[in-house]
């Protein structure tokens, strides 16, 4: 697509029944957008991408031998973890940074970003989930990886990691339990964010379809270098392996969303 591919699919054994996702993997932009009028330093911040998640996802995909789908565009261009009708899909201001290239924005440009970047990413996610379901003969387990800042508005965040969810607790309970079992980290349960967000990636691909899933957030200072990424890959690999081995996490079971009724 033009000079830019909006997603990357990491290879793996589809019959293993596990899919990894990284909605905010990269801080890249197509050439036509330059830097959206922002200084280069903005693209090293969390407003542009989830720091540490691309290498962590690559490491886990390789270790577990499972496919993963990564977005290849910055969330500053358009946020793949938002529904198409979400007003925050294209952010005008992000954590105090005004984004000149996003305001004002024409309807034509808004639609172009949806069609050229947002939809192709989600189509790749759908194709990968469908291929894993077909190869494994069961509902896939979908685990989405994100990261968050160690402080917000000057207030330190005590959680080393967090699990976000809507109302489907099937994969959440064992994931929380496994993360907390060693007793060396603080793990948030729908903190510092709530996982119920209408139209987001988990809603669209898992809640609406009855696929077991969980969204894991890791604090960015813990995966900001090679050593941290390796340590968290070591921590998460056996946990993800154990979750994937549970037959209860490979059944279709649709749960009502806390955000309200599903679209017809």
XYZ file of C-alpha atoms in Angstrom:
264
model
C 0.000 0.000 0.000
C 1.715 3.085 -1.272
C 5.017 3.329 0.596
C 3.701 1.767 3.766
C 2.372 -1.526 5.124
C -0.051 -0.999 8.030
C 0.486 -4.362 9.721
C 2.920 -7.227 10.127
C 1.994 -10.841 10.773
C 4.641 -12.874 12.583
C 4.739 -16.502 11.543
C 3.945 -19.350 13.891
C 2.158 -22.671 14.229
C -1.501 -21.866 13.663
C -2.614 -25.230 15.011
C -1.358 -24.240 18.478
C -4.505 -22.188 18.944
C -2.903 -18.998 20.308
C -2.790 -15.505 18.766
C -0.792 -12.548 20.086
C -1.731 -8.970 19.234
C 0.153 -5.684 19.546
C -2.128 -2.777 18.638
C 0.422 -0.069 19.458
C 3.633 -1.826 18.474
C 5.382 0.941 16.538
C 5.809 4.715 16.280
C 6.181 4.827 12.497
C 4.333 7.065 10.038
C 3.898 6.957 6.263
C 6.152 9.448 4.489
C 3.243 11.632 3.412
C 2.585 12.663 7.028
C 6.149 13.700 7.898
C 5.912 13.953 11.722
C 2.335 15.330 11.899
C 3.892 18.656 12.844
C 5.360 17.264 16.051
C 9.012 17.293 17.170
C 10.962 14.084 16.782
C 11.048 13.674 20.572
C 7.277 13.090 20.603
C 7.815 9.792 18.815
C 9.907 8.457 21.678
C 7.007 8.966 24.090
C 4.066 6.754 24.993
C 1.751 9.044 23.020
C 3.191 7.568 19.821
C 3.343 3.859 20.722
C 3.543 1.296 23.520
C 7.205 1.326 24.496
C 8.786 -2.128 24.658
C 5.821 -4.020 23.231
C 7.144 -4.707 19.739
C 10.293 -6.554 20.913
C 8.374 -8.286 23.713
C 5.733 -9.535 21.272
C 8.389 -10.710 18.829
C 10.192 -12.582 21.594
C 7.038 -14.296 22.840
C 5.863 -15.175 19.330
C 9.220 -16.818 18.592
C 9.470 -18.631 21.924
C 5.906 -19.940 21.857
C 5.905 -20.619 18.127
C 2.609 -18.794 17.564
C 1.476 -16.082 15.160
C 1.211 -12.446 16.149
C -0.240 -9.382 14.463
C 1.499 -6.030 14.966
C 0.328 -2.616 13.843
C 2.980 -0.724 11.877
C 1.672 2.819 12.343
C 1.762 5.200 15.271
C -1.360 5.647 17.340
C -0.902 9.381 16.643
C -1.956 8.732 13.039
C -5.034 6.694 14.012
C -5.581 4.449 17.013
C -6.199 0.804 16.061
C -7.499 0.091 19.574
C -10.557 2.295 19.054
C -13.783 1.720 17.191
C -14.291 3.522 13.892
C -16.943 5.752 15.458
C -14.871 6.618 18.542
C -14.195 10.395 18.734
C -10.678 9.654 20.052
C -9.817 7.583 16.973
C -7.623 10.441 15.709
C -6.291 12.428 18.654
C -6.002 16.207 18.474
C -4.269 16.401 21.862
C -2.457 13.529 23.574
C -1.097 13.896 27.113
C -0.645 17.629 26.651
C 0.850 17.423 23.161
C -1.151 19.209 20.464
C -0.985 17.254 17.189
C -0.999 19.861 14.366
C -1.398 17.244 11.643
C -4.638 16.024 13.205
C -6.418 19.339 13.678
C -8.145 20.475 11.665
C -8.792 17.219 9.788
C -11.179 16.845 6.870
C -13.751 14.074 6.619
C -11.891 12.824 3.549
C -8.614 12.541 5.446
C -10.317 10.893 8.427
C -11.882 8.300 6.105
C -8.599 7.786 4.276
C -6.828 6.888 7.524
C -9.601 4.461 8.434
C -9.504 2.769 5.036
C -5.730 2.775 4.511
C -4.476 1.891 7.987
C -7.129 1.071 10.589
C -9.227 -1.369 8.570
C -6.311 -3.276 7.014
C -4.871 -3.889 10.488
C -8.174 -5.253 11.744
C -8.665 -7.317 8.621
C -5.257 -8.889 9.289
C -6.295 -9.620 12.881
C -9.542 -11.222 11.683
C -7.772 -13.340 9.060
C -5.189 -14.551 11.560
C -7.779 -15.461 14.191
C -9.870 -17.266 11.584
C -6.838 -19.169 10.275
C -5.844 -20.240 13.800
C -9.408 -21.386 14.515
C -9.459 -23.421 11.307
C -6.010 -24.968 11.861
C -6.611 -25.822 15.518
C -10.251 -26.835 15.206
C -11.224 -24.814 18.278
C -11.689 -21.300 19.532
C -8.339 -19.510 19.627
C -6.989 -17.884 22.770
C -6.179 -14.237 22.036
C -3.719 -12.319 24.210
C -3.195 -8.620 23.525
C -0.022 -6.881 24.716
C 0.239 -3.221 25.723
C 2.397 -1.022 27.968
C 1.728 2.029 30.130
C 3.719 4.849 31.714
C 5.245 4.437 35.217
C 3.529 7.665 36.325
C 0.533 9.708 35.236
C 0.334 13.449 35.810
C 3.176 13.159 38.322
C 1.592 10.330 40.334
C 3.597 7.063 40.347
C 1.734 3.932 39.327
C 2.387 1.047 41.740
C 1.419 -1.753 39.356
C 4.163 -3.604 37.512
C 1.566 -5.068 35.153
C -2.179 -5.092 34.729
C -4.846 -7.280 33.181
C -7.746 -5.500 31.494
C -11.069 -7.097 30.671
C -14.751 -6.438 30.031
C -16.964 -9.252 31.369
C -15.357 -12.438 30.028
C -13.216 -13.565 32.975
C -12.177 -16.971 31.610
C -8.595 -16.125 30.643
C -8.318 -13.238 33.088
C -8.583 -15.272 36.292
C -5.747 -17.704 35.525
C -3.596 -14.929 34.071
C -3.968 -12.784 37.190
C -3.306 -15.795 39.396
C -0.157 -16.814 37.534
C 1.243 -13.287 37.484
C 0.638 -12.814 41.207
C 1.794 -16.271 42.311
C 5.541 -15.489 42.707
C 4.669 -12.541 44.945
C 7.345 -10.254 43.480
C 5.141 -7.870 41.462
C 1.975 -5.840 41.946
C -0.641 -6.675 39.323
C -3.629 -4.466 38.603
C -7.062 -5.875 37.886
C -8.652 -3.373 35.482
C -6.195 -0.789 36.807
C -4.943 1.752 35.809
C -7.477 1.364 32.979
C -10.824 -0.377 32.618
C -10.921 -2.978 29.872
C -14.528 -2.360 28.834
C -14.299 -0.148 25.749
C -16.935 -0.401 23.062
C -15.450 -1.040 19.642
C -11.843 -1.651 20.741
C -9.801 -4.598 19.517
C -10.865 -7.057 22.230
C -14.509 -6.005 21.886
C -14.477 -6.344 18.126
C -12.555 -9.593 17.711
C -13.239 -11.460 20.958
C -16.185 -10.161 22.998
C -18.529 -10.088 20.005
C -17.408 -13.522 18.804
C -17.153 -15.364 22.143
C -13.407 -15.962 21.889
C -11.436 -16.295 25.181
C -9.023 -13.408 25.615
C -7.172 -11.023 27.910
C -5.310 -7.760 27.548
C -2.008 -7.519 29.416
C -0.337 -4.188 30.177
C 3.300 -4.043 31.327
C 4.789 -0.894 32.844
C 7.087 0.713 30.300
C 10.111 1.253 32.522
C 10.250 -2.519 33.070
C 10.541 -3.311 29.346
C 12.470 -0.260 28.203
C 15.689 -2.137 27.429
C 16.902 -5.526 26.232
C 17.372 -6.933 29.725
C 13.863 -5.953 30.786
C 12.299 -7.397 27.664
C 14.149 -10.689 28.163
C 13.097 -10.822 31.822
C 9.448 -10.308 30.967
C 9.597 -12.797 28.115
C 10.997 -15.297 30.646
C 8.146 -14.475 33.021
C 5.344 -14.586 30.482
C 6.357 -17.531 28.299
C 5.403 -20.305 30.784
C 2.258 -18.414 31.827
C 1.024 -18.065 28.254
C 1.968 -21.688 27.592
C -0.088 -22.827 30.569
C -3.094 -20.733 29.591
C -3.004 -22.082 26.058
C -2.933 -25.670 27.353
C -6.247 -25.195 29.187
C -9.161 -26.643 27.133
C -11.556 -24.267 28.903
C -9.818 -21.388 27.116
C -10.575 -22.790 23.686
C -14.356 -22.685 23.704
C -16.689 -20.138 22.169
C -18.769 -18.496 24.872
C -20.305 -15.084 24.292
C -20.570 -12.802 27.308
C -22.581 -9.561 27.461
C -20.443 -6.439 27.393
C -20.471 -3.938 30.237
C -20.583 -1.221 27.559
C -24.119 -2.185 26.521
C -25.832 -4.299 23.841
C -23.838 -5.511 20.866
C -24.695 -3.962 17.501
C -27.248 -5.925 15.511
